[in-house]
mmCIF file of C-alpha atoms in Angstrom:
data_model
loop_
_atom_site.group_PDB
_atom_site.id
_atom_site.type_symbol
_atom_site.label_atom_id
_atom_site.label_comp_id
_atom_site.label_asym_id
_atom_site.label_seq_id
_atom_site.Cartn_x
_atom_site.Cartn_y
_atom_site.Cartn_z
ATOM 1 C CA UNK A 1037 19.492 8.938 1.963
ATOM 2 C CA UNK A 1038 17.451 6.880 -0.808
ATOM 3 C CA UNK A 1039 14.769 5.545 1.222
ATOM 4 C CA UNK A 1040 13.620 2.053 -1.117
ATOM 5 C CA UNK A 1041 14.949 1.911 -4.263
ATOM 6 C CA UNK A 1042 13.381 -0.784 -6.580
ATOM 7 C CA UNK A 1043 15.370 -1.870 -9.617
ATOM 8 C CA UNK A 1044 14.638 -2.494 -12.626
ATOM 9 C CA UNK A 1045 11.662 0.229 -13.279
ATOM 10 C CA UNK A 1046 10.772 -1.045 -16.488
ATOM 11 C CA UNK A 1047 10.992 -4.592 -17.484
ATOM 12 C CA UNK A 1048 9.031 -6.429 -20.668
ATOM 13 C CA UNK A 1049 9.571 -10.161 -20.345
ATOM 14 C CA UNK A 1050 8.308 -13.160 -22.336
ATOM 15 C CA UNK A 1051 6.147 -15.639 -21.001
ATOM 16 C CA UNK A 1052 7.686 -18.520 -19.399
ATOM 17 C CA UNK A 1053 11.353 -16.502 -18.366
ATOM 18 C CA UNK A 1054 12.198 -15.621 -15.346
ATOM 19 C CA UNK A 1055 13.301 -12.282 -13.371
ATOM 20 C CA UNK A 1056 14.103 -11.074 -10.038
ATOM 21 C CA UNK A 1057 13.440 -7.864 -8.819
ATOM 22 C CA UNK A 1058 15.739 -6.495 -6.573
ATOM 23 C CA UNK A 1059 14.831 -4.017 -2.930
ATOM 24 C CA UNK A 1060 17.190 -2.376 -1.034
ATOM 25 C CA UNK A 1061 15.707 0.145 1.409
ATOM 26 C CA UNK A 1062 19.053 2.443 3.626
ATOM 27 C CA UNK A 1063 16.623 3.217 6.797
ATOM 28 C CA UNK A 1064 17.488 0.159 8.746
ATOM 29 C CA UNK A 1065 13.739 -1.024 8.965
ATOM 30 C CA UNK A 1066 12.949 -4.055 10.094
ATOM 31 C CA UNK A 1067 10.272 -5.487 8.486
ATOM 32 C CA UNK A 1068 9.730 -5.530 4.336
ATOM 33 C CA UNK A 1069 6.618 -5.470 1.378
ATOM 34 C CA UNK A 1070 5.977 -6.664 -2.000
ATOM 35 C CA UNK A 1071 2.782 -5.286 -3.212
ATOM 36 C CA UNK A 1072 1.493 -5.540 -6.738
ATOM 37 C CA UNK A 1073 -0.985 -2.419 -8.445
ATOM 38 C CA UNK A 1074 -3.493 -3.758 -10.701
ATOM 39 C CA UNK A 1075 -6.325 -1.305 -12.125
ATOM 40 C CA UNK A 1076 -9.318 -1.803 -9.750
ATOM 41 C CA UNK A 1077 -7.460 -4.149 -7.408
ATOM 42 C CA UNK A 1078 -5.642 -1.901 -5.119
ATOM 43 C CA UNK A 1079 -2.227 -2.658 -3.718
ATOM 44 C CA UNK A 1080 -2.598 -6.468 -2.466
ATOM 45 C CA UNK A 1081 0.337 -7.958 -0.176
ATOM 46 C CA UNK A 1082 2.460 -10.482 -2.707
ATOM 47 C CA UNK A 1083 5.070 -11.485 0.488
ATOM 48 C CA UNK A 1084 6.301 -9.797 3.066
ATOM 49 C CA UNK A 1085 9.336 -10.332 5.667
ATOM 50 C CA UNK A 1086 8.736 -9.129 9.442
ATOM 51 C CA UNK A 1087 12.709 -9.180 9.873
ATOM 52 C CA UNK A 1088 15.638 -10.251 8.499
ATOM 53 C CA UNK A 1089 15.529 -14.404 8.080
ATOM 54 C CA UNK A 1090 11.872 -14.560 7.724
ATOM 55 C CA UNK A 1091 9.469 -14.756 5.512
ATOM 56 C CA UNK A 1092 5.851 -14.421 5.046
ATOM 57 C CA UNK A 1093 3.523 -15.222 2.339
ATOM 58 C CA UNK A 1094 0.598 -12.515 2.005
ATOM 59 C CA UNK A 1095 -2.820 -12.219 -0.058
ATOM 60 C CA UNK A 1096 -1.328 -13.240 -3.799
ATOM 61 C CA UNK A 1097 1.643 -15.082 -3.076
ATOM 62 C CA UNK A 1098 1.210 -17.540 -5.950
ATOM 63 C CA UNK A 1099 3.845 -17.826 -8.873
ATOM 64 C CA UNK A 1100 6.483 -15.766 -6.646
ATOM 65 C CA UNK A 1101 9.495 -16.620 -3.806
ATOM 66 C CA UNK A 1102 10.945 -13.937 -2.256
ATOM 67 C CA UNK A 1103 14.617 -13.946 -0.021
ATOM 68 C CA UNK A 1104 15.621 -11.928 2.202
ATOM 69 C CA UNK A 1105 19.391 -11.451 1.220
ATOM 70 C CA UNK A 1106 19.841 -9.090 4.647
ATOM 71 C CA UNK A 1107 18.296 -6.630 6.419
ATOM 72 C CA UNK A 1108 18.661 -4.365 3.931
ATOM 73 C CA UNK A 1109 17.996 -6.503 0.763
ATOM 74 C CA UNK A 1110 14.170 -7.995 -0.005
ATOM 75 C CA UNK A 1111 14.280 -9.644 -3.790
ATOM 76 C CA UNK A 1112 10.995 -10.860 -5.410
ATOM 77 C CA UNK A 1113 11.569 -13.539 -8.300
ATOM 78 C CA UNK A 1114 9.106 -14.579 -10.779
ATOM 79 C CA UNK A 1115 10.193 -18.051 -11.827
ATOM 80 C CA UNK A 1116 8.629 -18.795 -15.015
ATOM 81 C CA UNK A 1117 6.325 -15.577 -16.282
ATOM 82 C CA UNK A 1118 2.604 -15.200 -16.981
ATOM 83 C CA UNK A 1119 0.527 -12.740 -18.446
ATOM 84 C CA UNK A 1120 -1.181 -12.310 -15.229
ATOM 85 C CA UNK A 1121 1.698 -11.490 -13.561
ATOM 86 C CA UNK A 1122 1.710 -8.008 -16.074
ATOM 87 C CA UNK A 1123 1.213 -5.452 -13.049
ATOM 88 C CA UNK A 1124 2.894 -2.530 -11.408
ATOM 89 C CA UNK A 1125 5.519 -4.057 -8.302
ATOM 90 C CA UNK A 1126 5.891 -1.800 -5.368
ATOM 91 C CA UNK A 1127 8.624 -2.931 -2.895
ATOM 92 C CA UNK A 1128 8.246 -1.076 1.038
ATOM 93 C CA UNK A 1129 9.435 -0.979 4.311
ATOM 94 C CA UNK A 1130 8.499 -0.210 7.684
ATOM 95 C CA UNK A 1131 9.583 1.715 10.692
ATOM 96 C CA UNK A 1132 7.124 1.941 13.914
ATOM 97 C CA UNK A 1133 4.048 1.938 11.810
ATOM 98 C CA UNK A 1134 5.085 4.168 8.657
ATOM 99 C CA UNK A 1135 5.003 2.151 5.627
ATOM 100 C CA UNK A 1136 7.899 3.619 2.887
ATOM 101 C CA UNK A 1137 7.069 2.573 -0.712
ATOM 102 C CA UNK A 1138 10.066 2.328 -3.482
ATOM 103 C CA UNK A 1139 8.890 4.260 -6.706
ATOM 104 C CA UNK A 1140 7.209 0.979 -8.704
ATOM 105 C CA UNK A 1141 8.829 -1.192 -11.220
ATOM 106 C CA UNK A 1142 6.006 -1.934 -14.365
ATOM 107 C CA UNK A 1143 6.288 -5.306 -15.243
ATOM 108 C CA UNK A 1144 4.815 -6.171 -18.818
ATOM 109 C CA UNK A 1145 4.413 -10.313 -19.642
ATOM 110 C CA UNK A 1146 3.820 -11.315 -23.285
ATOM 111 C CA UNK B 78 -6.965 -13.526 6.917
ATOM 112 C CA UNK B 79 -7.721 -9.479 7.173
ATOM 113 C CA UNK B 80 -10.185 -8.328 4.626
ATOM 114 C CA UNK B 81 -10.082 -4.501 3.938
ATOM 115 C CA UNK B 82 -13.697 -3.093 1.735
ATOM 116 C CA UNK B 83 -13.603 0.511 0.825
ATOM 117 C CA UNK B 84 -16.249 2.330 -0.582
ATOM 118 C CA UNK B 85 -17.165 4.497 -2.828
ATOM 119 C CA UNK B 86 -14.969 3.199 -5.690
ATOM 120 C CA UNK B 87 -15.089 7.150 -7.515
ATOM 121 C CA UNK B 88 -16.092 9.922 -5.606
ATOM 122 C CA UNK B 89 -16.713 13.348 -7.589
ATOM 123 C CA UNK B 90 -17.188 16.713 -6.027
ATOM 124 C CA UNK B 91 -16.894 20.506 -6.196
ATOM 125 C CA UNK B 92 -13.727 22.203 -4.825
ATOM 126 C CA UNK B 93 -14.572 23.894 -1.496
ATOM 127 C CA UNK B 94 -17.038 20.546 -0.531
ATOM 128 C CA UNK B 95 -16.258 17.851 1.629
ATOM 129 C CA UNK B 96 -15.562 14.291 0.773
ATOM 130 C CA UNK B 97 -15.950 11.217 2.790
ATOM 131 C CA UNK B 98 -14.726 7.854 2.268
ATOM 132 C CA UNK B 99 -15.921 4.872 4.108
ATOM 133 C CA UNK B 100 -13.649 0.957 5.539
ATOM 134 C CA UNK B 101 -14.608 -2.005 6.870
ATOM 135 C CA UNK B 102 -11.850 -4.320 8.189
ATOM 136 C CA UNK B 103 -12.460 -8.011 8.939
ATOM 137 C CA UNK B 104 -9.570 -8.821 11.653
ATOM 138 C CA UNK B 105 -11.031 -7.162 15.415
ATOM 139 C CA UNK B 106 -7.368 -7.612 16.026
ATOM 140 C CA UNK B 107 -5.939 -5.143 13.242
ATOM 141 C CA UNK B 108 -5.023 -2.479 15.384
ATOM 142 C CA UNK B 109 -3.686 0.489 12.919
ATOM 143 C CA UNK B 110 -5.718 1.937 10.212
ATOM 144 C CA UNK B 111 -3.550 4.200 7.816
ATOM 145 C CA UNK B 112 -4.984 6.181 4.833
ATOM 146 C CA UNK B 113 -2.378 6.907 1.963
ATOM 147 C CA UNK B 114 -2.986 9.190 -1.279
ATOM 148 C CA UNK B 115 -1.026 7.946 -4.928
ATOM 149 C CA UNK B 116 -0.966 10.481 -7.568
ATOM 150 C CA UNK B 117 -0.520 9.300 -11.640
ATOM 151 C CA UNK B 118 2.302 7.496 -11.742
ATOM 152 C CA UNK B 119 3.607 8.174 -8.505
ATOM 153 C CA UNK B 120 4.401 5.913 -5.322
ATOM 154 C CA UNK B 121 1.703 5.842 -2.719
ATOM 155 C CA UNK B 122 2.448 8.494 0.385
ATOM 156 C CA UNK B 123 0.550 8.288 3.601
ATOM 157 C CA UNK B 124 -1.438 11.140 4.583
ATOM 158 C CA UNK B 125 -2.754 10.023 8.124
ATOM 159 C CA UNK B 126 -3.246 6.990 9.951
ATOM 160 C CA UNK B 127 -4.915 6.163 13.501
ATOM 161 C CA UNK B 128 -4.652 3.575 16.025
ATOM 162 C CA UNK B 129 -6.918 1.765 17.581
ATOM 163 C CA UNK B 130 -7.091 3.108 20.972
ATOM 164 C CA UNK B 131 -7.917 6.472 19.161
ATOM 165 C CA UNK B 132 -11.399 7.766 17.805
ATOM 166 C CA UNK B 133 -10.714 10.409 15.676
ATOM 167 C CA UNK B 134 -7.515 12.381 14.412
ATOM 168 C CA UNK B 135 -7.188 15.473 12.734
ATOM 169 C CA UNK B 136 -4.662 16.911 9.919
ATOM 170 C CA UNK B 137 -5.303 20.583 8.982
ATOM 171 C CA UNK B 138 -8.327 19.835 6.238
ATOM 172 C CA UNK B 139 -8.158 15.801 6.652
ATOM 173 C CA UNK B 140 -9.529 13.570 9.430
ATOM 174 C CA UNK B 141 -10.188 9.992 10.166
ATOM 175 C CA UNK B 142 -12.593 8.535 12.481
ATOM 176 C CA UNK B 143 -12.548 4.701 13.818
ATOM 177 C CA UNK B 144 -15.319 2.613 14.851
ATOM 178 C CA UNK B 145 -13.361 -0.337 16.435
ATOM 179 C CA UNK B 146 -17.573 -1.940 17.827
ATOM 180 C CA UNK B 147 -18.717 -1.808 13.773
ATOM 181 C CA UNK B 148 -14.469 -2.022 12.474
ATOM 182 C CA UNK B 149 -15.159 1.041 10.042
ATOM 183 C CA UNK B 150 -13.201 4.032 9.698
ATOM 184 C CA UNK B 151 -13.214 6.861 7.610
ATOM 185 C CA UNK B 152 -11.290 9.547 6.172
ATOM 186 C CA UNK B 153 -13.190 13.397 5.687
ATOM 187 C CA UNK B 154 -11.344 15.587 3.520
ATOM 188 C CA UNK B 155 -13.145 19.532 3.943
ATOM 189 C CA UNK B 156 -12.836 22.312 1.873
ATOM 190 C CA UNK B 157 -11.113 20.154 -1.212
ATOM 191 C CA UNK B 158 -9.033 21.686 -3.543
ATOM 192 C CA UNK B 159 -8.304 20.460 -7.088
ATOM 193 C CA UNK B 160 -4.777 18.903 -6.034
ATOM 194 C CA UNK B 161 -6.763 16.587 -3.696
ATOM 195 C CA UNK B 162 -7.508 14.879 -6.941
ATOM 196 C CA UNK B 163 -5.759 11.436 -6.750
ATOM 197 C CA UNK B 164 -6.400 7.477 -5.170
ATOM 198 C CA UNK B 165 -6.699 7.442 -1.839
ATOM 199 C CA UNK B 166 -6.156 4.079 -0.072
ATOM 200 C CA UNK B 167 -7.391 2.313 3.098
ATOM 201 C CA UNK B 168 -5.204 -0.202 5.439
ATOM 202 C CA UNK B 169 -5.627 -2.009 8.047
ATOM 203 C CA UNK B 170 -2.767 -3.510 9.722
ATOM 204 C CA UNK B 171 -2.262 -6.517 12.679
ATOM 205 C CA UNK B 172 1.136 -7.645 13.581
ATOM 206 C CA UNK B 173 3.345 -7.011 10.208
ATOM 207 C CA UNK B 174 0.423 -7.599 7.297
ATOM 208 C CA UNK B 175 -0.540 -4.365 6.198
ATOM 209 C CA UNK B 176 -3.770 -4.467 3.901
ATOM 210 C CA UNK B 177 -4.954 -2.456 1.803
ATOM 211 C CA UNK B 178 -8.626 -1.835 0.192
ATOM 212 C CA UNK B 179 -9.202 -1.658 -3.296
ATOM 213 C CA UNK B 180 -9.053 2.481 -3.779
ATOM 214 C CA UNK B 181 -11.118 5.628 -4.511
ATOM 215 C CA UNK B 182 -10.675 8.068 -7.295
ATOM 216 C CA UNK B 183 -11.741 11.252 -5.809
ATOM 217 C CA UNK B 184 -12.069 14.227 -8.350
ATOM 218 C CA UNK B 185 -12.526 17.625 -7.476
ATOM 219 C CA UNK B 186 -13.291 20.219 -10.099
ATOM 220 C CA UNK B 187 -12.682 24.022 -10.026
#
């Protein structure tokens, strides 16, 4: 049982290319995150799906899409990259109210 | 949209004192209130959370309280211990969004 695994963990990409990062979470939750980490910031709500087939866009959804390949799959794809976008990704799910995080991904944009 | 303020922002104190750290939520519909802790490096776990028909919950040496009239809540650690030293997060969730506030370092020193 892997709970949400989040791949890739490290990931140094150039400005301007794009990258998906991939969720798959084996507790047949319902409802999915994408957070980002940012020193001082907190974790602030990038998209999130409430089930499979929907989508929601949450506090920073700007320069992301998200799918919802299944009920199992949640991928997060930066399009064209920005500096800003340099953060620390966590992916979750949810059962009842317990939120499961995936162990980060650290994103680096030059 | 829900807007989660936590406060203080670094909190230092002696092991064996207390430490208390304050929310404010925006939404009078957000209806859970979870607090998790995130060591260096390490995924965020949750430590306790209430709901809103509850005033106060206890863990062993951690409690929250909730003040749905003023929308605060807060979590009391007692009798801290230097591996309470980590970011502890505030959330406040309605429906699916789960927010988070920004974080506080707590330190304790031996």
């Amino acid at each position: 049982n892997a709970g949400v695994t989040q791949t890739p963990k490290f990931q140094v990409l150039k400005t301007g290319q794009s990258m998906t990062l991939q969720c798959a979470q084996d507790m047949n939750h319902n409802s999915m995150y994408w957070y980002r980490q940012d020193p001082g910031m907190g974790l602030r709500l990038i998209y999130y799906s409430a089930s499979e087939g929907t989508t929601d866009k949450g506090e920073v959804p700007n320069g992301y899409n998200v799918s919802r390949l299944n009920k199992r799959e949640f991928s997060l794809r930066l399009e064209s990259a920005a500096p800003s976008q340099t953060s620390v990704y966590f992916c979750a799910s949810r059962a009842s109210n317990t939120i499961y995080f995936g162990e980060g991904s650290w994103l680096t944009v030059v | 949209g829900e807007n989660v303020e936590q406060h203080p922002s670094t909190l230092s104190v002696q092991e064996g004192d207390s430490a208390v750290i304050k929310c404010t939520y925006s939404d009078s519909a957000s209806n859970y209130f979870p607090w998790y802790k995130q060591e260096l490096g390490k995924r965020p776990q949750l430590i306790i959370d209430i709901r809103s028909n509850v005033g106060e919950k206890k863990d062993q040496r951690i409690a929250v309280t909730l003040n749905k009239t003023a929308k605060h809540f807060s979590l009391h650690i007692t009798e801290t211990q230097p591996e309470d030293s980590a970011v502890y997060f505030c959330a406040a969730r309605r429906r699916t969004a789960l927010i988070f506030g920004k974080g506080t370092t707590l330190s304790v020193s031996s």
